[in-house]
Tab-separated table of C-alpha atoms in Angstrom:
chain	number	residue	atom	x	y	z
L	235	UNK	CA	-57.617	77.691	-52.236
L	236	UNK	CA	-61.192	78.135	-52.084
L	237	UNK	CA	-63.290	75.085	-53.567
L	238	UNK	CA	-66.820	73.656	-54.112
L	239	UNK	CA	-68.001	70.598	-51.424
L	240	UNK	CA	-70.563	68.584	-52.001
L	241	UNK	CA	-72.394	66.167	-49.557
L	242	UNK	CA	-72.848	63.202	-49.547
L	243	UNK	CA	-69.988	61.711	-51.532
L	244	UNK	CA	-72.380	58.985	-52.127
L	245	UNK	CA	-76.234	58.459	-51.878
L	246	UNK	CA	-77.928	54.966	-52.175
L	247	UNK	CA	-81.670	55.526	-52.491
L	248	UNK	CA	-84.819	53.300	-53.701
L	249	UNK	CA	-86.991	53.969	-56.663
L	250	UNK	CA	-89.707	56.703	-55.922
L	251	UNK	CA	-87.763	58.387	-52.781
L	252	UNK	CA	-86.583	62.071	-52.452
L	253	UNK	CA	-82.832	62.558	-52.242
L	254	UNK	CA	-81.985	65.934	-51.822
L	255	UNK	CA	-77.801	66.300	-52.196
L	256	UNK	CA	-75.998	69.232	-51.023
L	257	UNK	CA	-73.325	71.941	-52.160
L	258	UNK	CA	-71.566	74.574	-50.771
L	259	UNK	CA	-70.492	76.676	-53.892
L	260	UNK	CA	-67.082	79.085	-53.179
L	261	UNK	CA	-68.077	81.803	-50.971
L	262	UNK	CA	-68.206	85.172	-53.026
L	263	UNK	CA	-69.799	82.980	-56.115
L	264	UNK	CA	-73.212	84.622	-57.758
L	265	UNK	CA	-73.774	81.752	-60.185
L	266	UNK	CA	-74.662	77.782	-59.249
L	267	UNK	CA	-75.068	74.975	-61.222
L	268	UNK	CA	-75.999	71.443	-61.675
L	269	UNK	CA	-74.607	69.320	-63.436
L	270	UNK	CA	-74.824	65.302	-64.075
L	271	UNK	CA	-72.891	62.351	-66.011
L	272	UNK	CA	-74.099	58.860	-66.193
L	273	UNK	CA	-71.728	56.848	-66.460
L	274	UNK	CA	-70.044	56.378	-69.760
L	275	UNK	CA	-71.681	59.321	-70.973
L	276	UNK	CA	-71.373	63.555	-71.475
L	277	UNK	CA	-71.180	65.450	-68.500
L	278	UNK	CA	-74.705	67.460	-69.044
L	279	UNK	CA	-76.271	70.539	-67.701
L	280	UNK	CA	-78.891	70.356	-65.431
L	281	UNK	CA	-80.036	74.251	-64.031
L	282	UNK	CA	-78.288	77.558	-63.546
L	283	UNK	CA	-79.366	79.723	-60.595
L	284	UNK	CA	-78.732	83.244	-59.605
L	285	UNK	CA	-80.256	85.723	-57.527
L	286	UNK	CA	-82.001	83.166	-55.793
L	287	UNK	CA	-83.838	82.270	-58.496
L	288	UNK	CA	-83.434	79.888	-61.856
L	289	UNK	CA	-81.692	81.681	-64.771
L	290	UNK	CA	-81.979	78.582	-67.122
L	291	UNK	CA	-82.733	75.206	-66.864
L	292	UNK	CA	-82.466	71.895	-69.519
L	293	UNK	CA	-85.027	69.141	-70.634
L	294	UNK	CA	-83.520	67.224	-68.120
L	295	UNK	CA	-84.606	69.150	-65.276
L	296	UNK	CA	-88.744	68.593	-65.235
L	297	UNK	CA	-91.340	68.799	-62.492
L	298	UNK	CA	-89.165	65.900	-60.292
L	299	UNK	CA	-86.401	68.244	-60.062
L	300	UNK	CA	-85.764	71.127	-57.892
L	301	UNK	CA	-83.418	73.607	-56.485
L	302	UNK	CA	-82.881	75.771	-53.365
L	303	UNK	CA	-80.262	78.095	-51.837
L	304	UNK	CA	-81.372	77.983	-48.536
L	305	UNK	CA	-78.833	80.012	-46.257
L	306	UNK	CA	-75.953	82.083	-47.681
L	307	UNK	CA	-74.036	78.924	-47.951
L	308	UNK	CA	-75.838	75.854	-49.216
L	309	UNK	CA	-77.006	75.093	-52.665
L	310	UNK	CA	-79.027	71.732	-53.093
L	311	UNK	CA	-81.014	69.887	-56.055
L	312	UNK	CA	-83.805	67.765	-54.814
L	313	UNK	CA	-85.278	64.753	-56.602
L	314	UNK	CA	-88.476	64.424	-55.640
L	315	UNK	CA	-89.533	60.480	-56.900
L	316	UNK	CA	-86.303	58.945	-57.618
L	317	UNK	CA	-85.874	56.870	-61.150
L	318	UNK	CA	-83.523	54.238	-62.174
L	319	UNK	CA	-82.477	56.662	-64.876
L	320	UNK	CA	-81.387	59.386	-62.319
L	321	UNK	CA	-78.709	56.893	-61.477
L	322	UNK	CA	-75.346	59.508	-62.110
L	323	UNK	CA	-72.651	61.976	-61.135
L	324	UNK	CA	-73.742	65.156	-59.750
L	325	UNK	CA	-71.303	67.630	-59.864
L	326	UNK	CA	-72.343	70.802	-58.535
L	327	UNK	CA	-70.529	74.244	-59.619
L	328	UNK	CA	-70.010	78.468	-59.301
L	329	UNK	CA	-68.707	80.685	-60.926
L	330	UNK	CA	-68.148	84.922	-60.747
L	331	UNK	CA	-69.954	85.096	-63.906
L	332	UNK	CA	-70.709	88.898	-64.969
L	333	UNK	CA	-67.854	90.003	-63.819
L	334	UNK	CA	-66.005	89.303	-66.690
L	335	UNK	CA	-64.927	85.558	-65.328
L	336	UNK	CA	-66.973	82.831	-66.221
L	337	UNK	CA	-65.074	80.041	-65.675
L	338	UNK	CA	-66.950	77.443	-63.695
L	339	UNK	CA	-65.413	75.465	-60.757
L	340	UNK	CA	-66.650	71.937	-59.639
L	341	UNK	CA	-67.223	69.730	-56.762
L	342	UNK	CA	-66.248	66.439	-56.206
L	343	UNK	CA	-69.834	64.794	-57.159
L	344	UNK	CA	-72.180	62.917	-55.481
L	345	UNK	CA	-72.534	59.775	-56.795
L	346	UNK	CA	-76.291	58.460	-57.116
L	347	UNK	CA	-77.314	55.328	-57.448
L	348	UNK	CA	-81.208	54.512	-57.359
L	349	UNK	CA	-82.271	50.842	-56.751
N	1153	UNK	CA	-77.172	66.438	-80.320
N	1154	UNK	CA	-73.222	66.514	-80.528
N	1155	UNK	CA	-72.432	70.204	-80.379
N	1156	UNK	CA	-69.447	69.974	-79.166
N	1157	UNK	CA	-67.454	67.107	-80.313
N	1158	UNK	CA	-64.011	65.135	-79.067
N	1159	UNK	CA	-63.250	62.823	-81.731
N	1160	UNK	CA	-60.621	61.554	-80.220
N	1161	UNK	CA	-61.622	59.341	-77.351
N	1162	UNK	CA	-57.446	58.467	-75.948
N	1163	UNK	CA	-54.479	59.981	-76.809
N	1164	UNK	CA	-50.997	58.359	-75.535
N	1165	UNK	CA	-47.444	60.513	-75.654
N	1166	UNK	CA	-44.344	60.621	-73.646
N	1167	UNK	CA	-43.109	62.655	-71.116
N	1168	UNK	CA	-41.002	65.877	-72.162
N	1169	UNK	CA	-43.401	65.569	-75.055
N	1170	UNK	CA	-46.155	68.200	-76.943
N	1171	UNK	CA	-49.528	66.646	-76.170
N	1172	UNK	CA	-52.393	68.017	-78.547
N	1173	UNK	CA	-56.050	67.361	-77.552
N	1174	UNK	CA	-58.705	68.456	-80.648
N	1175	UNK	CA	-62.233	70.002	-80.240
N	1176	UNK	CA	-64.953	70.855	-82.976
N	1177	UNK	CA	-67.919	72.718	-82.129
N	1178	UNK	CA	-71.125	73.150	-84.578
N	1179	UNK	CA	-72.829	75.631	-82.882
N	1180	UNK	CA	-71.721	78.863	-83.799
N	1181	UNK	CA	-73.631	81.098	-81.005
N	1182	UNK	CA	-70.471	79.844	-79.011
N	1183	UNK	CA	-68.485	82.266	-77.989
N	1184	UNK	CA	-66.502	81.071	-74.970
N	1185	UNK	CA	-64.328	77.917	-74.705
N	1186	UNK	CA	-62.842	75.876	-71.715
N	1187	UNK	CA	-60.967	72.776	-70.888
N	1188	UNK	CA	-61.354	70.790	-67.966
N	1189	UNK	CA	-59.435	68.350	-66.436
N	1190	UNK	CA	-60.865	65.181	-64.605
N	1191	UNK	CA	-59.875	62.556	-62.346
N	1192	UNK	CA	-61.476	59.241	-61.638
N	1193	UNK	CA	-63.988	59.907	-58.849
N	1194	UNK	CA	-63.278	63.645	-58.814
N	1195	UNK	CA	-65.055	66.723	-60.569
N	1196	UNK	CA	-63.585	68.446	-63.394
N	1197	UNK	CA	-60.886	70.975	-62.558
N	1198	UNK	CA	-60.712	73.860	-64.712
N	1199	UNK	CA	-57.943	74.471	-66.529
N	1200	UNK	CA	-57.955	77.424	-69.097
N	1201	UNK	CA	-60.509	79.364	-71.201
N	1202	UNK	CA	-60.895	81.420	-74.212
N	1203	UNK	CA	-62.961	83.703	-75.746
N	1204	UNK	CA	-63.948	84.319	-79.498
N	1205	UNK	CA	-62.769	87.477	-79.097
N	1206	UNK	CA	-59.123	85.654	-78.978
N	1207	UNK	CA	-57.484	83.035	-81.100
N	1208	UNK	CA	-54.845	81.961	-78.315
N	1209	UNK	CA	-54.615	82.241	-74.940
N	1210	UNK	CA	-51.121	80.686	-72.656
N	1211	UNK	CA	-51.232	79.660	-69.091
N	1212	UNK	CA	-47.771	77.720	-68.057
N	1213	UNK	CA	-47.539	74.530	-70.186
N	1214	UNK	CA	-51.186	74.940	-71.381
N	1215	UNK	CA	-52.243	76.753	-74.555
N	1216	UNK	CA	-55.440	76.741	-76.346
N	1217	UNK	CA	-55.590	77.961	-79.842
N	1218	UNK	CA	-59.245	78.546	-81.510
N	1219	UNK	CA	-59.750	78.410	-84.546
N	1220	UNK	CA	-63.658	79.977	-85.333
N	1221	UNK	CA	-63.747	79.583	-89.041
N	1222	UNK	CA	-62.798	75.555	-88.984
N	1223	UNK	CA	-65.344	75.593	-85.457
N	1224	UNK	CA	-61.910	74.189	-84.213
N	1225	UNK	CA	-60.035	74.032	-80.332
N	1226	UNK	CA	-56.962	72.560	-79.558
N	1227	UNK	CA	-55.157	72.495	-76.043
N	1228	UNK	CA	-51.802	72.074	-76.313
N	1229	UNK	CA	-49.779	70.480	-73.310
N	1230	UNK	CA	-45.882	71.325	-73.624
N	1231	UNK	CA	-43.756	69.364	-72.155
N	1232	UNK	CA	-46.471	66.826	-71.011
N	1233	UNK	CA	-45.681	65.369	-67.433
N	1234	UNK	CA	-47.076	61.793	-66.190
N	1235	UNK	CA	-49.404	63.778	-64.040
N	1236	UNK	CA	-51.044	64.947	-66.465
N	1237	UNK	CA	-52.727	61.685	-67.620
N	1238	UNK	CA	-56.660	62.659	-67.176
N	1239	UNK	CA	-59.684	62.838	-68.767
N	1240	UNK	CA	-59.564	66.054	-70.840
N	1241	UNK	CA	-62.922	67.689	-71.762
N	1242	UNK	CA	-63.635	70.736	-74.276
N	1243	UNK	CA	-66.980	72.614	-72.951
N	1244	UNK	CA	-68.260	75.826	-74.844
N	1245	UNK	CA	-71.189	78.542	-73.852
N	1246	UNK	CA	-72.684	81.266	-75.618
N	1247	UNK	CA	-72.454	84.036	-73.316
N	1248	UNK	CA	-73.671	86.525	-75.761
N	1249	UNK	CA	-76.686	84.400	-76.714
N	1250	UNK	CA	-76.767	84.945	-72.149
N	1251	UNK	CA	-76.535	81.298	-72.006
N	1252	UNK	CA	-74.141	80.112	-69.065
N	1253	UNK	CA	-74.622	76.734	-69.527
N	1254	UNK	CA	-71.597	74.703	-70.568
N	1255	UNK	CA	-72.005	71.733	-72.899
N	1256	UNK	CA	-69.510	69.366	-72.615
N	1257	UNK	CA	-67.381	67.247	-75.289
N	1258	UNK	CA	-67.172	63.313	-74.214
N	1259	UNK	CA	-63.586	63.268	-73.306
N	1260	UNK	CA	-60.112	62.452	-74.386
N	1261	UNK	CA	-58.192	60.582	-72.006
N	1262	UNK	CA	-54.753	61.457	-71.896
N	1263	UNK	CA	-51.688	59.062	-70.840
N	1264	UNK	CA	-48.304	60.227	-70.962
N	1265	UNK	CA	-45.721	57.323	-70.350
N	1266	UNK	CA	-43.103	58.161	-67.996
């Protein structure tokens, strides 16, 4: 069965450095997301993306933040200065979408941790 | 900003057993529902939707009934196996309003005792 990956499983990084954590969304996808959870909290909504391009992002996702779908396969959200606060679950997802099937289907997560 | 709200934060039952998980949403732009599914260190699997179009929708031992007047979700689990102890979480989007986006309740967490 066909299923999101995501790379690393888990990324140690220091305050202020770039991280940039990878997916690879189910093949005949058209939408991408990311998502995040700190721990003991929601899982929230980061940035949708289709057509190579953002479709909608949250408040979450400012200037630091950014995403790219650089081959016909990968998917990846870069953090450009790192924060203590950015310290979470990424879970990157896909779905059909306007097809008529929007259910969304995750990855494992990269865990963050900033230091 | 609790849109989408799990009041319930565990939920214990038996094996063989109905298990009922609750969901209230305030926003009422939302017009499609999911439940997830999660695992300790894994990502959330989904498990079934429903639109507003629908007040029930069946999938094997999983149904989830929606309520739109109460803003009310349930996902019923009949007969509840010891597998299925997880983190259950209620998401909602408002496709119409051509939002994708899901937001997420906090999560019940399910154990059914053997």
């Amino acid at each position: 069965e066909p299923e999101v990956t995501q790379t690393p499983s888990h990324q140690v990084t220091q305050m202020g450095q770039e991280v940039i954590l990878r997916c690879v969304p189910i093949s005949n996808h058209l939408y991408f997301y990311w998502y995040r959870q700190i721990l003991g909290q929601k899982v929230e909504f980061l940035v949708s993306f289709y057509n190579n391009e953002i479709s909608e992002k949250s408040e979450i996702f400012d200037d630091q933040f950014s995403v790219e779908r650089p081959d016909g396969s990968n998917f990846t959200l870069k953090i450009r200065s790192t924060k203590l606060e950015d310290s979470a679950m990424y879970f990157c997802a896909s779905s059909l979408a306007g097809t008529g099937v929007y259910e969304q289907y995750f990855g494992p997560g990269t865990r963050l941790t900033v230091t | 900003d609790q849109q989408v709200k799990q009041n319930s934060p565990s939920l214990s039952v038996q094996e063989g057993r109905i298990s009922i998980l609750n969901c209230d949403y305030t926003n009422s732009m939302f017009d499609y529902f999911l439940w997830y599914k999660k695992y300790p260190a894994e990502g959330p699997t989904f498990l079934i939707s429903i639109s507003s179009i629908k007040d029930k929708n069946e999938d094997g031992r999983f149904t989830v009934f929606l309520n739109k007047s109460a803003k009310h979700l349930s996902l019923h689990i009949v007969p509840s196996q010891p597998g299925d102890s997880a983190v259950y979480f209620c998401a909602a989007s408002s496709l119409q309003g051509g939002s994708e986006k899901l937001v997420f309740g906090k999560g019940t967490k399910l154990t059914v005792n053997p």
